[in-house]
XYZ file of C-alpha atoms in Angstrom:
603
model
C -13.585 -45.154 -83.237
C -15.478 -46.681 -80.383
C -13.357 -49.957 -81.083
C -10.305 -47.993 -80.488
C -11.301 -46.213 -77.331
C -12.187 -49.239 -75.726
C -8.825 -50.657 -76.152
C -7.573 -47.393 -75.323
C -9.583 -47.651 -72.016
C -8.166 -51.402 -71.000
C -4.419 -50.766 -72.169
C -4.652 -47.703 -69.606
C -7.711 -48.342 -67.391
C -5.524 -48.543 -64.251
C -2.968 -45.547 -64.478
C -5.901 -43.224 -66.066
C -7.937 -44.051 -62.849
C -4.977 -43.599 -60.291
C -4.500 -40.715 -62.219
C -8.226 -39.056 -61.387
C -8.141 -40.248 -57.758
C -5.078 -38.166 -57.115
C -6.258 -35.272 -58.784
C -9.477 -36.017 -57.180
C -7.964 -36.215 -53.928
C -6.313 -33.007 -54.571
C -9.233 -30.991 -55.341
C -11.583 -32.127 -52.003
C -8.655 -31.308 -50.176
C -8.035 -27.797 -51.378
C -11.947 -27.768 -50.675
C -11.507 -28.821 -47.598
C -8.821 -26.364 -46.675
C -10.674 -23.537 -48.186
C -13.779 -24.999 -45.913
C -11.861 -24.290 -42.929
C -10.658 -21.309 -43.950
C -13.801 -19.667 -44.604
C -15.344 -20.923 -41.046
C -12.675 -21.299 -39.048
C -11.144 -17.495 -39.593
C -13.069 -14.374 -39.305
C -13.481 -12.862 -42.736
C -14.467 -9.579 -44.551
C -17.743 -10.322 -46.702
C -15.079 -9.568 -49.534
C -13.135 -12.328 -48.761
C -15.391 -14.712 -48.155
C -16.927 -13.826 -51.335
C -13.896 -15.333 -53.300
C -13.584 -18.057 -51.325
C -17.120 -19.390 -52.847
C -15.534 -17.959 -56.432
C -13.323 -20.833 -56.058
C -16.287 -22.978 -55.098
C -17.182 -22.741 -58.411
C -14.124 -24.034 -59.897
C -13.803 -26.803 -57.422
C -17.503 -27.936 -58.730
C -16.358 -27.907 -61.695
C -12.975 -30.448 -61.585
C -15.901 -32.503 -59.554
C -17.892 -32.961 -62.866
C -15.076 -33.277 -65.036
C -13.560 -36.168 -63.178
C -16.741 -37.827 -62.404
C -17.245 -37.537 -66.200
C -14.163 -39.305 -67.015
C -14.232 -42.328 -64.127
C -17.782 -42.829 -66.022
C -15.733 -42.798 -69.587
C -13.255 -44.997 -68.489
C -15.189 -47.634 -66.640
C -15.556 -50.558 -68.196
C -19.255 -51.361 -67.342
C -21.226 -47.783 -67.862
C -24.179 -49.067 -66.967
C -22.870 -50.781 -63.705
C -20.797 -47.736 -63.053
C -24.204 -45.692 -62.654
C -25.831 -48.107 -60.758
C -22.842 -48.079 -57.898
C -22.751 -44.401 -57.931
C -26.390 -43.341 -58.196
C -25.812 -40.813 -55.245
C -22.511 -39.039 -56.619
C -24.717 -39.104 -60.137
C -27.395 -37.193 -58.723
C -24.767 -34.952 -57.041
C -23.393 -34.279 -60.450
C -26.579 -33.619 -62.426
C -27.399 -30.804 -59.524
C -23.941 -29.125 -59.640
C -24.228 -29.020 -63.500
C -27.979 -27.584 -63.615
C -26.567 -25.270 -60.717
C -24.096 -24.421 -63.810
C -26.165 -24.486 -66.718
C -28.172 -21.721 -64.963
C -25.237 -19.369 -63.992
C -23.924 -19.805 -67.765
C -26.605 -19.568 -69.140
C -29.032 -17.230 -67.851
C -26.184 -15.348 -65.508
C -28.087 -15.917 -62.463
C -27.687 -18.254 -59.021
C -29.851 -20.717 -59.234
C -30.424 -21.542 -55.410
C -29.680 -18.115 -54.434
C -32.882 -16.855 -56.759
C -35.050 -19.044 -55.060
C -34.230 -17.764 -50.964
C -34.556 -14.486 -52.801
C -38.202 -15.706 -54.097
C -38.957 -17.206 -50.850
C -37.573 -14.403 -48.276
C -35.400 -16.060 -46.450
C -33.998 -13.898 -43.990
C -30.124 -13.181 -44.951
C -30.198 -14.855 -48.580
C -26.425 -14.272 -49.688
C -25.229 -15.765 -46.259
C -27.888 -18.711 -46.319
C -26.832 -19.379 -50.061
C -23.107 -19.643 -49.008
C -23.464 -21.849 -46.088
C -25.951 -24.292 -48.084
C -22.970 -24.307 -50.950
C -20.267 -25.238 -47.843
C -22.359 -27.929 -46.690
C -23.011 -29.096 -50.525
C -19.576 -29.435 -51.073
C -18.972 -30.943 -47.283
C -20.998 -33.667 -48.332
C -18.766 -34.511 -51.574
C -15.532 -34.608 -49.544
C -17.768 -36.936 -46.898
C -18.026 -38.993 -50.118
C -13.978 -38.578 -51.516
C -13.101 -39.231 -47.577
C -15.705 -42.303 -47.752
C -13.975 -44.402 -50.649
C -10.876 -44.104 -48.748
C -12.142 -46.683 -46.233
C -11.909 -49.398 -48.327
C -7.830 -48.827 -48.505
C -7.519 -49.282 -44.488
C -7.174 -53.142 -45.791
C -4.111 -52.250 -47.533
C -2.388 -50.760 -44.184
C -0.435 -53.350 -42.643
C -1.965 -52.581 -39.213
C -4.001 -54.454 -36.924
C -7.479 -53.920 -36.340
C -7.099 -52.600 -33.076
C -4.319 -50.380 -34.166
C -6.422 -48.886 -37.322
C -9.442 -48.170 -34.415
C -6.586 -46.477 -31.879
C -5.180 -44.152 -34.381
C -8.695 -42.955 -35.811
C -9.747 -41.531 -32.402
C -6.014 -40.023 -32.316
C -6.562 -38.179 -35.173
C -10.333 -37.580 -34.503
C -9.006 -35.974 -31.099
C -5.845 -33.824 -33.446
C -8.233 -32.693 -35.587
C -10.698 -31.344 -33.302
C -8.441 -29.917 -31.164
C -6.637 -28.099 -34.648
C -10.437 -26.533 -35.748
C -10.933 -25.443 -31.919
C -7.984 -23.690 -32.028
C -9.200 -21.612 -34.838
C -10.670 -17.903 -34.040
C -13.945 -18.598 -35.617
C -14.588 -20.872 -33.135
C -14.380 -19.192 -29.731
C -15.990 -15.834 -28.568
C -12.195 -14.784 -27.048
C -10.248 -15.723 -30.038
C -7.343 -18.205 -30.463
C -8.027 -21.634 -27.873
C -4.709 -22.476 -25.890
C -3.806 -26.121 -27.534
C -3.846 -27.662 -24.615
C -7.300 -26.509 -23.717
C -7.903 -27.328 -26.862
C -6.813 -30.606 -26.610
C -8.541 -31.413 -23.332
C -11.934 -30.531 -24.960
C -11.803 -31.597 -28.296
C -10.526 -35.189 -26.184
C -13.415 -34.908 -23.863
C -15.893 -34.438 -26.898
C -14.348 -37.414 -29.072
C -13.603 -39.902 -25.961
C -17.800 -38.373 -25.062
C -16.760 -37.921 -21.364
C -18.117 -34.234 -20.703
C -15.013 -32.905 -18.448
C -14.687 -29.033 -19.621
C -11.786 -26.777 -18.717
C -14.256 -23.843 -20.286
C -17.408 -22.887 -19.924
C -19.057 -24.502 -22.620
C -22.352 -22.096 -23.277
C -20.232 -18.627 -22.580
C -16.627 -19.539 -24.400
C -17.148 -21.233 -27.916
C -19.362 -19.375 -30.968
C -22.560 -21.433 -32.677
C -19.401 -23.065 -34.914
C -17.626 -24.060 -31.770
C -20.691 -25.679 -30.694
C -21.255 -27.454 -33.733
C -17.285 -28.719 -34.019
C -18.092 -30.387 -30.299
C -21.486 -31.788 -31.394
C -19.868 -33.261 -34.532
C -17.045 -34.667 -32.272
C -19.077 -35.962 -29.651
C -21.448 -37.810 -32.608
C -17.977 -39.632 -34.248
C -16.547 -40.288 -30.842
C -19.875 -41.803 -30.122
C -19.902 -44.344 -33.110
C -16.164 -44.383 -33.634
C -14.709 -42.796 -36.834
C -13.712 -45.904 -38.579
C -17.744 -47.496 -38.013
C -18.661 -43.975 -40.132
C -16.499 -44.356 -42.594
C -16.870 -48.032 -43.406
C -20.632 -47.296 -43.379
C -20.108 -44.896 -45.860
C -18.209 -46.783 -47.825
C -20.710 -50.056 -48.073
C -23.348 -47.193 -48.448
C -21.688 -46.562 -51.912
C -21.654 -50.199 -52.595
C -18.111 -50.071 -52.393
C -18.140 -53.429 -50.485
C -16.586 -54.001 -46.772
C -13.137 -55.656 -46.247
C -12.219 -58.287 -43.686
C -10.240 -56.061 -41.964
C -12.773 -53.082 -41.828
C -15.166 -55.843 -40.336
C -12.304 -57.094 -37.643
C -12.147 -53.021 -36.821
C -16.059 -53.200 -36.664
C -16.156 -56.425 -34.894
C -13.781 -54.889 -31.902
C -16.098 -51.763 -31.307
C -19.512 -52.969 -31.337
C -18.311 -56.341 -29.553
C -19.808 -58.592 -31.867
C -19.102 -62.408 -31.899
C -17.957 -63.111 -35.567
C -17.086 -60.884 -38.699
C -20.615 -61.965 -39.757
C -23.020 -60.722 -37.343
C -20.344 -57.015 -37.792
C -21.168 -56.429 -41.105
C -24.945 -57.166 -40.585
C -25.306 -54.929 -37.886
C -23.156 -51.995 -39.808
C -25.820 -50.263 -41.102
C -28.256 -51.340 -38.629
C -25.669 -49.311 -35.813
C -26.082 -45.658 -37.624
C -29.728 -46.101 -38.960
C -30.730 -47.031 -35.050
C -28.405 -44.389 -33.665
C -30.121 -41.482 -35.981
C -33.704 -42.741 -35.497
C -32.945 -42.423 -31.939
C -31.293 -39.254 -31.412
C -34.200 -38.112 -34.193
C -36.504 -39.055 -31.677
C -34.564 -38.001 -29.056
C -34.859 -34.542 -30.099
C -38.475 -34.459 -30.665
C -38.576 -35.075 -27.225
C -36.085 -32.696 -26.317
C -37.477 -29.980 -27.759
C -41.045 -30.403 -26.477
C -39.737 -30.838 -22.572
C -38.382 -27.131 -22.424
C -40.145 -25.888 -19.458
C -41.036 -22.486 -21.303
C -42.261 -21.333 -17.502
C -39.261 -21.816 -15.698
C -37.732 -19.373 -18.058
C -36.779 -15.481 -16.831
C -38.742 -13.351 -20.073
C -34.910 -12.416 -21.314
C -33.469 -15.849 -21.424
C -36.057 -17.611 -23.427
C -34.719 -19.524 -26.895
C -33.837 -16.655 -28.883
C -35.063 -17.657 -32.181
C -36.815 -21.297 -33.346
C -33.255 -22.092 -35.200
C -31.366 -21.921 -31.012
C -34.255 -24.139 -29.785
C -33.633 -27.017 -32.586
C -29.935 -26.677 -32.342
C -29.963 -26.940 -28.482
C -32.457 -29.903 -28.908
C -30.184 -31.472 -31.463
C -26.872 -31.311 -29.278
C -28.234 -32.302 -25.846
C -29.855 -35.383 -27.869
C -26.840 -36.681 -29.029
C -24.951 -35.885 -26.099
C -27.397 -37.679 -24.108
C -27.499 -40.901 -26.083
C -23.946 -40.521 -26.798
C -23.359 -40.532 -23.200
C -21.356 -37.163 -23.792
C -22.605 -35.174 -20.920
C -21.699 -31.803 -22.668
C -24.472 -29.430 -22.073
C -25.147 -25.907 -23.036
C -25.536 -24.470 -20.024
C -23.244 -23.224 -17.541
C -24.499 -24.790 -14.913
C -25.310 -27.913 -17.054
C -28.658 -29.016 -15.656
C -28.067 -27.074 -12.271
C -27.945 -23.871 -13.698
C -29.590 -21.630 -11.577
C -30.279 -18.979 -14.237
C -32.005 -21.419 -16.478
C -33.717 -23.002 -13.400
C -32.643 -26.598 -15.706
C -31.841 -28.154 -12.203
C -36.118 -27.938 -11.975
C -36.900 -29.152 -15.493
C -38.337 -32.965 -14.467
C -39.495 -33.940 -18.016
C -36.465 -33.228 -19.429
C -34.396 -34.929 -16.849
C -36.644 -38.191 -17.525
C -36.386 -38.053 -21.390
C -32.598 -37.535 -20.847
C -32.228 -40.282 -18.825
C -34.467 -42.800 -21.341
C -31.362 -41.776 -24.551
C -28.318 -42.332 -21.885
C -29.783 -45.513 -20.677
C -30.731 -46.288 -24.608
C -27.026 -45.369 -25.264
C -25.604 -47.277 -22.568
C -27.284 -50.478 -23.662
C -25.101 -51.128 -26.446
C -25.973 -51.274 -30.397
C -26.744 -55.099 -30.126
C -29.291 -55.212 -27.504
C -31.152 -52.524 -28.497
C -31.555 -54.364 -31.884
C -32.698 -57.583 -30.235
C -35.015 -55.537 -27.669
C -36.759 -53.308 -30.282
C -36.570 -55.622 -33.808
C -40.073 -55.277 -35.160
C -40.114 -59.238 -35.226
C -40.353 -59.845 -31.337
C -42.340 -56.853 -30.097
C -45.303 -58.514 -29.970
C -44.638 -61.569 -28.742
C -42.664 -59.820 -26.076
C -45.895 -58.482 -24.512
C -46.618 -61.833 -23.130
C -43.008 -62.654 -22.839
C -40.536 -60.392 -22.305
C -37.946 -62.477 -21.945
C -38.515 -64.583 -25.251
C -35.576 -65.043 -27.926
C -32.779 -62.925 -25.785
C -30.039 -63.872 -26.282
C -27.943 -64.102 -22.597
C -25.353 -60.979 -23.421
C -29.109 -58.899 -23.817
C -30.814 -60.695 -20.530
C -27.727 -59.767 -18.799
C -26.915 -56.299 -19.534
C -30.584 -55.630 -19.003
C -31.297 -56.972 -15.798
C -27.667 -55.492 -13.946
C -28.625 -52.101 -15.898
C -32.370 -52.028 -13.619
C -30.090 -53.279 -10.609
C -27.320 -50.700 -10.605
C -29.950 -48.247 -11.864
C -32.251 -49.030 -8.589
C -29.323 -49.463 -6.674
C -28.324 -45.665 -7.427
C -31.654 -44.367 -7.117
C -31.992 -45.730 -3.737
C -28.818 -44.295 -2.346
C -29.537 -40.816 -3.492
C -32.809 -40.743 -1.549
C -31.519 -42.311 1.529
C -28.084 -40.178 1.628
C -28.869 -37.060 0.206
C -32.239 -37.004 1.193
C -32.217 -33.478 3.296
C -30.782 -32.149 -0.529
C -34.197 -33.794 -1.895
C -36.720 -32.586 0.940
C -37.431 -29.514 -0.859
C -39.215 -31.698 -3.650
C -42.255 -33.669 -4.145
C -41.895 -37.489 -4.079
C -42.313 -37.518 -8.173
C -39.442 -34.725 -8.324
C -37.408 -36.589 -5.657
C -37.525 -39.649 -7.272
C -37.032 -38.000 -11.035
C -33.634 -36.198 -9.338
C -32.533 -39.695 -8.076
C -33.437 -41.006 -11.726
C -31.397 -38.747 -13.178
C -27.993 -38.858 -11.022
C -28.793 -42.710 -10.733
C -28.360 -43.001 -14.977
C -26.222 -40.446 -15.244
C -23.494 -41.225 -12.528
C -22.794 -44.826 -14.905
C -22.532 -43.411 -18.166
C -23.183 -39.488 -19.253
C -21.678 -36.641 -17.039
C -25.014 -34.621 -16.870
C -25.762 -33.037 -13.462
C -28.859 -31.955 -11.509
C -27.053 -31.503 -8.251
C -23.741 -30.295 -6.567
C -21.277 -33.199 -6.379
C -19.173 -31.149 -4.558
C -21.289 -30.821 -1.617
C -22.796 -34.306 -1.496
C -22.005 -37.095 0.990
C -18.599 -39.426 0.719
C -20.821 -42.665 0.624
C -22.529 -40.962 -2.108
C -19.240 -40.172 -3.912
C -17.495 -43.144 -3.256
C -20.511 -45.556 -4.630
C -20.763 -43.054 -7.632
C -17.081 -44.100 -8.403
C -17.957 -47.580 -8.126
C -21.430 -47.146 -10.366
C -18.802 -44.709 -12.917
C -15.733 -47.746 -12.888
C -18.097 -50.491 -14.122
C -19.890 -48.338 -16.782
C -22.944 -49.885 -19.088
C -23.108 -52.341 -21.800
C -20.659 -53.363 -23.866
C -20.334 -52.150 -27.339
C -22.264 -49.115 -26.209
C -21.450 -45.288 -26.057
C -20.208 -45.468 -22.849
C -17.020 -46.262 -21.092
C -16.196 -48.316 -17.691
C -15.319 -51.982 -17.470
C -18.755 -52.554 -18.439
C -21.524 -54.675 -16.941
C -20.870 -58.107 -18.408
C -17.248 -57.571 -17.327
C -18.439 -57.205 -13.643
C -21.270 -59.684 -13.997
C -18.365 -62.249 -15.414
C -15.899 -61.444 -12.564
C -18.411 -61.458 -9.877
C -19.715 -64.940 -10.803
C -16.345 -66.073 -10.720
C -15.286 -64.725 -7.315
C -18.485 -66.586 -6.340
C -17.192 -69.887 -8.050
C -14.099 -70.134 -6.645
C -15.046 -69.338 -3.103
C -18.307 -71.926 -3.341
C -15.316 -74.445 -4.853
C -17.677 -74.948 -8.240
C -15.835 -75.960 -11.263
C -17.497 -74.207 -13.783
C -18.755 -70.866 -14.296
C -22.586 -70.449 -15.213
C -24.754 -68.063 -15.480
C -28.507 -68.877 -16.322
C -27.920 -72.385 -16.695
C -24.758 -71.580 -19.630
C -21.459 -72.118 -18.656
C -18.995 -68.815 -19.027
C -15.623 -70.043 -21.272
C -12.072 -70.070 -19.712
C -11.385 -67.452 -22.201
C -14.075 -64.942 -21.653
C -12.908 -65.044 -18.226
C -9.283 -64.565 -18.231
C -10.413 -61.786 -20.594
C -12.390 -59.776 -17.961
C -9.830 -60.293 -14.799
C -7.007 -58.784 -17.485
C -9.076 -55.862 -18.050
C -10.088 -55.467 -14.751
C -6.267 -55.414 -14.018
C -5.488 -53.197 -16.927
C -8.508 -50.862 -15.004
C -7.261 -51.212 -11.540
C -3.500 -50.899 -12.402
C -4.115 -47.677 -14.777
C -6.068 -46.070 -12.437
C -4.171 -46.467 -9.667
C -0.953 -44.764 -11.052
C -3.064 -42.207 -12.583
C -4.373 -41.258 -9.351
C -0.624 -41.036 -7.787
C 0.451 -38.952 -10.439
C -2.394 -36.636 -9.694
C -2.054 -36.526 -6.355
C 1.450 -35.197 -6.893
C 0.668 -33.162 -9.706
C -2.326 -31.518 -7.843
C -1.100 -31.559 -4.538
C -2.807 -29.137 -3.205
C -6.407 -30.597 -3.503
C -8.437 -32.978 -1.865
C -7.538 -36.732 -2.679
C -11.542 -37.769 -2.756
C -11.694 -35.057 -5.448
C -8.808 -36.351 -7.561
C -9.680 -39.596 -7.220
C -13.659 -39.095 -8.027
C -11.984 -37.137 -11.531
C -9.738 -40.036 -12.203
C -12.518 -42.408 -12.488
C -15.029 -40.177 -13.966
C -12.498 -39.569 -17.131
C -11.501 -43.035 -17.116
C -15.031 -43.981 -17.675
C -15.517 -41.275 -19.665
C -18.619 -40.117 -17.066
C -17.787 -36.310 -17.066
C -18.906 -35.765 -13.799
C -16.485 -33.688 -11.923
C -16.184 -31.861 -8.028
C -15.414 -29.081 -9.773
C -11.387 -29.122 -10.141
C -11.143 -29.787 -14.055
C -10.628 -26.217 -14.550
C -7.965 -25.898 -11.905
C -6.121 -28.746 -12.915
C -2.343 -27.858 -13.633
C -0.649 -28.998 -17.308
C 0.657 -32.111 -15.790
C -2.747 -32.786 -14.443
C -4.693 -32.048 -17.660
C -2.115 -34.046 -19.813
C -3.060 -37.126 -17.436
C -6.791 -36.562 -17.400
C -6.134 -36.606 -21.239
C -4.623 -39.561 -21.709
C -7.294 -41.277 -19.170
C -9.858 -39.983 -20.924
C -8.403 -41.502 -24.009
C -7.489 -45.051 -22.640
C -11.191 -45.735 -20.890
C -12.530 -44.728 -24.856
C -10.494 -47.266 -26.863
C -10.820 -49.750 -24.139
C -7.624 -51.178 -22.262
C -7.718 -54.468 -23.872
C -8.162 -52.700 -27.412
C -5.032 -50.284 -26.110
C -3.102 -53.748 -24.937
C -3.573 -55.349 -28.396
C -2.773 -52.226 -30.483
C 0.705 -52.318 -28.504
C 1.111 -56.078 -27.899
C 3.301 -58.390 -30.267
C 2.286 -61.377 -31.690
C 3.961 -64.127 -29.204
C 6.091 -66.549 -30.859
C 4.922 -69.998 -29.369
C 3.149 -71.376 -26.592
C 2.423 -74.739 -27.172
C 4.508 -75.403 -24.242
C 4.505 -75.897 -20.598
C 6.800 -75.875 -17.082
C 6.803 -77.627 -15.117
C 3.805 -76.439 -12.182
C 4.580 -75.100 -9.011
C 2.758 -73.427 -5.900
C 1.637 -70.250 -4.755
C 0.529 -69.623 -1.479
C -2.787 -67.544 -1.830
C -4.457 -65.528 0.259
């Protein structure tokens, strides 16, 4: 019998298992429709009662066609080892079962009963939802691995997953679950759910007052993939089930974190999301103990222990996903919240944006456990010169910005002590390069202050970070070289290493790409918003471009046309122009040839 089943099992072994994934693939996404239909739409208790019903049954194909990829595997044993995590998944689902069947009672819902958990029915439900989130995480997961059969390039592949990233927020926005006024208008839609993904911060709604606690949790969610990139979550996933990592998911990988080989990308894979969790973990301890309880009105404290860990939670991640969403109205000038006084928290935001603005591969060479100590007598020992670079022009621009604040806004600062002064100019400094966060008016400060913000916004942070800009090794590169060629050297060095040809040409082309996009943006806005102030169009151009958020207040006022632009800019400075150029570009046929040279006048 056995004999026969296992030739049974390698005469059909393929279709049988194309066969499951479909039906597999069916079933998560009739979960995940009946997910969003649950949340996303306001429901009687009746309804949403037979929604879980089908839970049940959905659970149920789950086991059944985990059961079966486990009888028709060839190696049992290795099959359980690769999916220990969807094994332990199954053996909860069927004990969740067993007990229902059996005894005619809900398992997990017995026990919130036992332990009084305020509102046990709705806790039960939402603990199911997130249950069965987690298998179509896992369904969604495996599908990574098939990216390698698209015939796209990498850069493509990482374009389109922040296109649909942006789609799909914008679609669950829409819904009237999400909003305290019903039914978003697409485009607003659009605009936020692109300013979440693309983790700019430009709102065309009040973010505290418009969207419900699911709203809130749609934009954290976005801002968090937008932050890492969708693909880098996915392929994690995937090498997370020991599904192994294609070449092409480690070219995709290699593009966003700005690695130097496919190698050194699939090392630092898991490396990116275990740092970016332990940080925005940390993060939110912090967070949550820098509420300035006193600065509160008695009526507008935290309304429960659950609002102070969820506001905690999001302003971590927006912070070190250089987001700049807040929940606030005023952001961190609101006046009722007095968060425009709250100096610790300033300080602890600014340490995760400047942590997020680093970029995934210096913070792993600045805080590896193997180099701490010997960094205490030298700091600058085994950095690498991408890490000694971006760290050094970060504390310049950084100092640069703090200075300016306190020399031209100063008469804005005099009402503070020099600790509070300085923490303000801090704050703006860090914030003005990478996260759209905002302790003071930009609509009332001085034009040298706004016009070296939008240089500080256009170059941007570190490369391979959650920010946007040209970044700082782009500047540092084209600076050195301006330098160069009017000193007449030959070569290009920095710290005693000379920069390649290549590298160069690669920063003046997206410098150009920067310059060139901006500029038309801005002339299209001036037109389209014609009737406002070209300092303030400008100052938004740049700040979506680098995906700052920081705005003079006309992002709400912006017309269709204007929003459609702002849109696509906030887009653009996400991917990166040169990832954007590539994604377009075709391969060029030959040039292993040469004219004959001629001359330019320059200058």
């Amino acid at each position: 019998m056995w004999k026969t089943l296992g030739t049974f099992i390698v005469r059909r072994n393929e279709i049988i298992n194309l066969i499951i994934r479909r039906i597999s693939q069916i079933n998560v996404s009739i979960a995940f429709i009946l997910l969003i239909y649950r949340y996303g739409f306001l429901l009687s208790d009746e309804e949403a009662n037979e929604v879980f019903r089908i839970f049940d049954f959905q659970f149920l194909i789950y086991v059944i066609l985990f059961g079966l990829r486990m009888l028709f595997s060839f190696d049992r044993r290795d099959f359980i080892n690769r999916e220990r995590l969807e094994l332990l998944l199954t053996s909860i689902i069927i004990l969740y079962g067993l007990a229902n069947w059996l005894f005619g009672f809900r398992l997990f819902l017995y026990y919130l009963y036992l332990f009084s958990i305020d509102n046990p029915v709705n806790t039960y439900q939402n603990l199911l939802s997130v249950f069965l989130f987690i298998i179509i995480i896992l369904e969604i997961s495996k599908s990574a691995n098939r990216i390698s059969e698209l015939k796209l390039k990498p850069a493509t592949t990482f374009v389109m997953s922040f296109v649909i990233l942006i789609l799909g927020g914008a679609f669950l926005l829409m819904l009237p679950a999400m909003t305290v006024q019903g039914s978003m208008p697409f485009i607003d839609a659009l605009f936020t759910s692109a300013s979440a993904s693309c983790v700019t911060g430009l709102i065309v709604v009040d973010t505290a007052t418009f969207f419900t606690f699911k709203g809130k949790l749609v934009l954290m969610l976005l801002i968090q993939l937008g932050g890492l990139g969708i693909v880098l979550f996915a392929t994690f996933f995937s090498s997370f089930l020991s599904s192994g990592v294609s070449l092409r998911q480690q070219s995709i990988m290699q593009n966003f974190l700005s690695s130097e080989n496919l190698a050194s990308a699939k090392q630092l894979l898991r490396k990116v999301v275990f740092i970016t969790l332990l940080i925005e973990f940390i993060g939110f301890l912090l967070v949550f103990f820098s509420w300035d309880e006193e600065l509160w009105d008695t009526d507008q404290q935290f309304k429960s222990l659950g609002e102070k860990v969820f506001f905690s939670i999001f302003h971590s991640i927006s912070a070190f996903c250089n987001a700049g969403f807040s929940l606030f109205s005023g952001g961190m000038l609101d006046e009722d919240m007095k968060t425009g006084r709250m100096y610790t928290l300033h300080f602890v935001l600014s340490l995760l944006i400047i942590l997020g603005g680093l970029g995934f591969t210096v913070i792993e060479e600045v805080f590896h456990p193997k180099y701490i100590k010997s960094r205490i007598i030298t700091p600058w020992k085994k950095l690498s010169h991408n890490t000694r670079i971006t760290l050094r022009f970060t504390f310049i621009l950084v100092v640069t910005g703090i200075v300016a604040f306190m020399i031209f806004e100063f008469e804005k600062l005099r009402d503070r002590t020099i600790i509070e002064a300085f923490i303000t100019a801090l704050f703006q400094s860090v914030v003005t390069r990478t996260a759209g966060f905002n302790s003071m008016d930009f609509s009332k400060l001085q034009h040298a202050t706004l016009i070296l913000c939008m240089f500080m916004m256009f170059i941007g942070a570190g490369s391979g970070s959650t920010a946007g800009g040209i970044k700082i090794t782009t500047f540092v590169v084209i600076l050195y070289s301006s330098i160069a060629n009017i000193t007449g050297q030959k070569n290009i060095n920095i710290e005693r290493r000379t920069i390649p040809v290549e590298a160069v040409n690669r920063a003046f082309a997206l410098l150009m790409f920067a310059v060139s996009y901006n500029s038309l943006a801005i002339f299209l806005l001036s037109i389209t918003e014609s009737e406002k102030d070209i300092l303030q169009v400008a100052f938004e151009q740049i700040s979506a471009f680098a995906t700052v958020g920081l705005s003079m207040g006309i992002t709400a006022d912006l017309s269709l046309l204007g929003k459609i632009i702002i849109i696509m800019t906030m887009f653009i400075g996400r991917v990166g122009t040169v990832t954007l150029a590539l994604a377009l570009s075709k391969k060029a046929v030959s040039t292993a040839y040469e004219y004959p040279k001629t001359h330019l006048l320059i200058g």
